[in-house]
GROMACS .gro file of C-alpha atoms in nm:
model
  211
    1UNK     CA    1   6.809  16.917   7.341
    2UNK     CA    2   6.995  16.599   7.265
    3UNK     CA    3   7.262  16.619   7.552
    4UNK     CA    4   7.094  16.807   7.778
    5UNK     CA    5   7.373  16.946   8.001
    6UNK     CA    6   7.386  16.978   8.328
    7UNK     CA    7   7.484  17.368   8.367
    8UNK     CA    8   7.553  17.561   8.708
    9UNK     CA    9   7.623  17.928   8.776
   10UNK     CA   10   7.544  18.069   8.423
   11UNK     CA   11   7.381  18.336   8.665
   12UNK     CA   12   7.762  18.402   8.714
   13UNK     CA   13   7.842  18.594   8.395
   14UNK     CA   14   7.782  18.917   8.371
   15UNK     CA   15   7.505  19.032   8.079
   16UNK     CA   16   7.724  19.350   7.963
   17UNK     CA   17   8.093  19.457   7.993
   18UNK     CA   18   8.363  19.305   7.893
   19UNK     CA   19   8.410  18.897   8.005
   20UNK     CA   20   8.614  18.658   7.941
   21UNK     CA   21   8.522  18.267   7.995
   22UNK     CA   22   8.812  18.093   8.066
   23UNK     CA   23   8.761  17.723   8.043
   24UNK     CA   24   8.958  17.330   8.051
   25UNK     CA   25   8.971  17.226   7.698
   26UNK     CA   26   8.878  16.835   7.646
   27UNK     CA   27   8.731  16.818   7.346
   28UNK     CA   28   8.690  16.995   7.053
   29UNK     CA   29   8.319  17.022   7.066
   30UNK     CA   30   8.339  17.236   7.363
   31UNK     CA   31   8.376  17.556   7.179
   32UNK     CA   32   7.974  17.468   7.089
   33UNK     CA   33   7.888  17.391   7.412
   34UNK     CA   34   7.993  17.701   7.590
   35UNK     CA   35   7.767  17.956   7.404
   36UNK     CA   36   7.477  17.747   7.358
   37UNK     CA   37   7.418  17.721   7.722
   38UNK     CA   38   7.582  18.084   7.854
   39UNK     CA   39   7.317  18.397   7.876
   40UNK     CA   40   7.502  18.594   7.609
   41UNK     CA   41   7.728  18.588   7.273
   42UNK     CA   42   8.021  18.437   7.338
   43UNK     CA   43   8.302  18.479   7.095
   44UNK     CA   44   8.572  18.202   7.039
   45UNK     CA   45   8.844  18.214   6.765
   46UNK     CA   46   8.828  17.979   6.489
   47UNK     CA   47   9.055  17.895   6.177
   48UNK     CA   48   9.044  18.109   5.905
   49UNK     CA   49   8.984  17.863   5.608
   50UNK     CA   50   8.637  17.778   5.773
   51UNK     CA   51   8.493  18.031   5.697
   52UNK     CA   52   8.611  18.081   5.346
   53UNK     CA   53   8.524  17.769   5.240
   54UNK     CA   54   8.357  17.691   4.893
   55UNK     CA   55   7.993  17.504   4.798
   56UNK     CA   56   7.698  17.486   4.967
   57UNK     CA   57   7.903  17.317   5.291
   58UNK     CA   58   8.105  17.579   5.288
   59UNK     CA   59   7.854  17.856   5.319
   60UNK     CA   60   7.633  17.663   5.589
   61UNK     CA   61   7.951  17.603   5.765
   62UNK     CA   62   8.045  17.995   5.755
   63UNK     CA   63   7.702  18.075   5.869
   64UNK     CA   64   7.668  17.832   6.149
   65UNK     CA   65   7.999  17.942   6.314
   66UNK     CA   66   7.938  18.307   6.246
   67UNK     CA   67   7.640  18.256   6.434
   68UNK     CA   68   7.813  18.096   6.705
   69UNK     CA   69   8.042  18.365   6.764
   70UNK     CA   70   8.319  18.241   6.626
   71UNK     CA   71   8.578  18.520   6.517
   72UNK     CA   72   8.801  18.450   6.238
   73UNK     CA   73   9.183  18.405   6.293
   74UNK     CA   74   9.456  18.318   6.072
   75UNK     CA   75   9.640  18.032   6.294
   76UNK     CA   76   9.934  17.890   5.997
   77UNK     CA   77  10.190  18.163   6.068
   78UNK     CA   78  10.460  18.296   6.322
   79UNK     CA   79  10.256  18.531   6.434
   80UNK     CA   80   9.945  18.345   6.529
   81UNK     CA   81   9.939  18.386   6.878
   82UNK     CA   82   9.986  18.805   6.846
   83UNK     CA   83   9.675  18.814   6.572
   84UNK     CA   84   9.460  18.560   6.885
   85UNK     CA   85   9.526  18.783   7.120
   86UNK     CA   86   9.481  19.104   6.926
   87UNK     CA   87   9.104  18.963   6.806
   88UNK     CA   88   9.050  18.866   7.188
   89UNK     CA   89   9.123  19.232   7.245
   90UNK     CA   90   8.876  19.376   7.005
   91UNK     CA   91   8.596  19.169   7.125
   92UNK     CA   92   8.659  19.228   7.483
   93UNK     CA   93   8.705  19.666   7.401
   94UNK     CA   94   8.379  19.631   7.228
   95UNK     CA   95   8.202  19.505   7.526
   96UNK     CA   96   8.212  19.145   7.419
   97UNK     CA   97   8.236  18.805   7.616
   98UNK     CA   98   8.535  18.634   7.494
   99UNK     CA   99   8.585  18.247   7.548
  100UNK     CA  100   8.971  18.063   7.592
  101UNK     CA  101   9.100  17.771   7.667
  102UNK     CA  102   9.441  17.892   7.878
  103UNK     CA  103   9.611  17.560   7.853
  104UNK     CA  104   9.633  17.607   7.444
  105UNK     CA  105   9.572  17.285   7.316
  106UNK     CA  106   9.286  17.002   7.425
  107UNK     CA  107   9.410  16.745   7.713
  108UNK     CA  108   9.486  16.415   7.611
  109UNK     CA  109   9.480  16.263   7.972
  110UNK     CA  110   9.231  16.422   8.159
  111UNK     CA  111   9.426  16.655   8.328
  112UNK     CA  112   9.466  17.018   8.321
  113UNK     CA  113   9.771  17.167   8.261
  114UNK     CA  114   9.941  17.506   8.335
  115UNK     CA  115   9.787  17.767   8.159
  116UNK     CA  116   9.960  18.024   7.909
  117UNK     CA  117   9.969  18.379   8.025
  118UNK     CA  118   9.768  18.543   7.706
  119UNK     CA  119   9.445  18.504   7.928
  120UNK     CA  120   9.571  18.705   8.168
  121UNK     CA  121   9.667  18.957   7.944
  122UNK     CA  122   9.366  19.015   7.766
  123UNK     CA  123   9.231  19.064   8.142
  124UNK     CA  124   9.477  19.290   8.231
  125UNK     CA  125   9.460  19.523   7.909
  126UNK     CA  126   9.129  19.560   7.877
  127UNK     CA  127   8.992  19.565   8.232
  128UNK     CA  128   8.794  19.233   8.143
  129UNK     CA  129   8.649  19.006   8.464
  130UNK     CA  130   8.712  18.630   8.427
  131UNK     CA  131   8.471  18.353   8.478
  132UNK     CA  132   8.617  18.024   8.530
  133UNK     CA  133   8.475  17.760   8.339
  134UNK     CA  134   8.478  17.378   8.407
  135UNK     CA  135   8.363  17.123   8.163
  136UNK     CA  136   8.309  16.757   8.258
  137UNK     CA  137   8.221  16.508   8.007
  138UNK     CA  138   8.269  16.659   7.676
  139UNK     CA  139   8.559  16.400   7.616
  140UNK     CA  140   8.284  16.109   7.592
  141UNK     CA  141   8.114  16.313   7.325
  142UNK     CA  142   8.354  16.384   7.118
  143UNK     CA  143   8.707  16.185   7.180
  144UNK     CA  144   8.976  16.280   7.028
  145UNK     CA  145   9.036  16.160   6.652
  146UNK     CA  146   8.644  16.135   6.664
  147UNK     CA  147   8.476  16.345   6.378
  148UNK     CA  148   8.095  16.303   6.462
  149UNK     CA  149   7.987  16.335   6.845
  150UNK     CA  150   7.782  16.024   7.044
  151UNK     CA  151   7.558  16.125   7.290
  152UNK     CA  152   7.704  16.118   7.685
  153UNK     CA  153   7.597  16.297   7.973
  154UNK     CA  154   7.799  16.679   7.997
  155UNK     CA  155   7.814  16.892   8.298
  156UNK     CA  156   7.942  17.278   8.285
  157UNK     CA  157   8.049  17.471   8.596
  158UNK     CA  158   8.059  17.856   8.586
  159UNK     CA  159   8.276  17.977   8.869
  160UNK     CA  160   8.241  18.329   9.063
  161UNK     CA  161   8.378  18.642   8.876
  162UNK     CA  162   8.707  18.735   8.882
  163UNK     CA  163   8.877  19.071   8.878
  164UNK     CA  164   9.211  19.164   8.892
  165UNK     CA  165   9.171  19.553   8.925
  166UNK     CA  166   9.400  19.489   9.198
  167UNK     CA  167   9.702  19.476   8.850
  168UNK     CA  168   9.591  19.776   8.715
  169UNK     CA  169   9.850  19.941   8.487
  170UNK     CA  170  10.114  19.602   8.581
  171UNK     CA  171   9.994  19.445   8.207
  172UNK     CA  172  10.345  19.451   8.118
  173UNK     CA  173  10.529  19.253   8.418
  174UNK     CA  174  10.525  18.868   8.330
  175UNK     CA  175  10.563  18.788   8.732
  176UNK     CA  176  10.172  18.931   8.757
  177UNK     CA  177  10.053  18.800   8.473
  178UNK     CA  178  10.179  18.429   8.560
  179UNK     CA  179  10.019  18.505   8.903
  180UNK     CA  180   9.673  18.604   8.774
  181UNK     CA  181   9.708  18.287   8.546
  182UNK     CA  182   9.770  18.050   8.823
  183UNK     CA  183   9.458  18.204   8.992
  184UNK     CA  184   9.271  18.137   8.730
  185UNK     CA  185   9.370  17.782   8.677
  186UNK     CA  186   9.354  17.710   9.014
  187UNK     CA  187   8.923  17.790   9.011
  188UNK     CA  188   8.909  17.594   8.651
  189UNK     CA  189   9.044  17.305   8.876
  190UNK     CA  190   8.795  17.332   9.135
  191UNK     CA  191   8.511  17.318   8.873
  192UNK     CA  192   8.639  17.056   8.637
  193UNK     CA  193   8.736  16.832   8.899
  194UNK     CA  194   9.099  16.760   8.718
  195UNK     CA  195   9.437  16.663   8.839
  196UNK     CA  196   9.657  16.968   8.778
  197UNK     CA  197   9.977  16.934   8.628
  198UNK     CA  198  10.233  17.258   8.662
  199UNK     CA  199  10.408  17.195   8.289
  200UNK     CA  200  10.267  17.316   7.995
  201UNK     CA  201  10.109  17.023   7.785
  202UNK     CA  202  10.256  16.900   7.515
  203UNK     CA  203  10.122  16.736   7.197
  204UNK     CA  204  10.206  16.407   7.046
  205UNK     CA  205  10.375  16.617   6.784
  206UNK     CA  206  10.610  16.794   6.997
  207UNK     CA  207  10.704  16.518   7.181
  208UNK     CA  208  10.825  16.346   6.867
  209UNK     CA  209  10.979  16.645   6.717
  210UNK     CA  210  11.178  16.692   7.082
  211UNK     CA  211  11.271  16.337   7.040
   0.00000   0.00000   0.00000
C-alpha cells in the first residue's frame, strides 16, 4: 500500500508445481517485495539467528518472516552453500515456489553480474520451471548501509517460464548447468534493464582481502 509497485506478468508463475523465481538482487528489501506481490508462497532462505532471537522483537520478528516464507538456514559455516541448496531442494520436492538471487550477493553498481550455477541445479534436480524476475527500483528504497526503507517508486517484471526438460538426467555436468545459468541471466537482464557483467561480483570485503 505504501509503495505501490508497479508489477507485470505475475500471471506468469505457475499456481502449483514446483517454481523457482530467479531474480537481480539490489537491495535487501527485495526478499519482501517478491512474495507480497507474487500469486503464491514464495520461500526465500534467511539467517538462522533471526529466527531464534529472544524478547518480544525477537518473536514478532520470527513470526513475520515465517510468514513470509522465509526458510531457515545456517549461513556462518563451510558448508553454507550445500545446507542453501539442500533447503531449496526440499521446498521445490514439496511442490513449493522457491525464490534466489543467482548472482549471490546484492549489486553495488547497478549491474548484474554472472550468476552462480546452484540455480540451475535446483532446476535441474528437481524438475523445477524458472521464472525470471527483474526488479527496478528497490535500490532507492532501501540503499545499501540503509536500515529503514524511504518510499520510491518500484517496478517488478516476471518473465515467461522456463524449462529445461531439454537437461534431463545431465544435473551432474557443470558445462549444462553454466549454460542453463547464462539463460537464465540473460532473461533477468531483459527485465531489469541492467548492464551485464560476465565476472562474478565481488564484495568490498573480498576485494580487500585479495588485496
Amino acid at each position: 500500500m505504501l509503495w505501490r509497485p508497479r508489477v507485470h506478468g505475475a500471471d506468469r508463475i505457475p499456481l502449483d508445481g514446483p517454481v523457482i523465481l530467479a531474480a537481480n538482487h539490489r537491495a535487501a528489501i527485495d526478499t519482501a517485495f517478491i512474495p507480497l506481490v507474487a500469486p503464491r508462497r514464495v520461500a526465500f532462505l534467511g539467517k538462522a539467528e533471526y529466527f531464534v532471537g529472544r524478547g518480544v522483537r525477537g518473536r514478532l520478528t520470527a513470526a513475520f518472516l515465517r510468514a513470509l516464507g522465509y526458510v531457515p538456514v545456517d549461513r556462518g559455516n563451510a558448508r553454507a552453500g550445500l545446507a542453501a541448496l539442500a533447503a531449496g531442494r526440499e521446498v521445490l520436492e514439496a511442490g513449493g515456489a522457491f525464490g534466489i538471487y543467482p548472482e549471490g550477493t546484492r549489486s553495488l553498481d547497478g549491474r548484474l553480474y554472472r550468476g552462480h550455477t546452484g540455480v540451475a541445479s535446483l532446476a535441474l534436480s528437481t524438475g523445477a520451471v524458472v521464472v525470471p524476475v527483474g526488479l527496478r527500483g528497490t535500490e532507492r528504497v532501501q540503499p545499501v548501509g540503509r536500515l529503514l526503507p524511504r518510499l520510491a517508486r518500484v517496478e517488478i517484471r516476471f518473465g515467461t517460464p522456463l524449462e529445461f526438460s531439454r537437461y534431463e538426467g545431465l544435473d551432474g555436468a557443470p558445462a549444462i548447468r553454466r549454460a542453463v545459468t547464462d539463460e537464465i541471466m540473460d532473461a533477468i537482464a531483459e527485465l531489469s534493464g541492467q548492464t551485464y557483467v560476465d565476472s562474478y561480483h565481488r564484495r568490498p570485503d573480498e576485494l580487500r582481502d585479495a588485496a
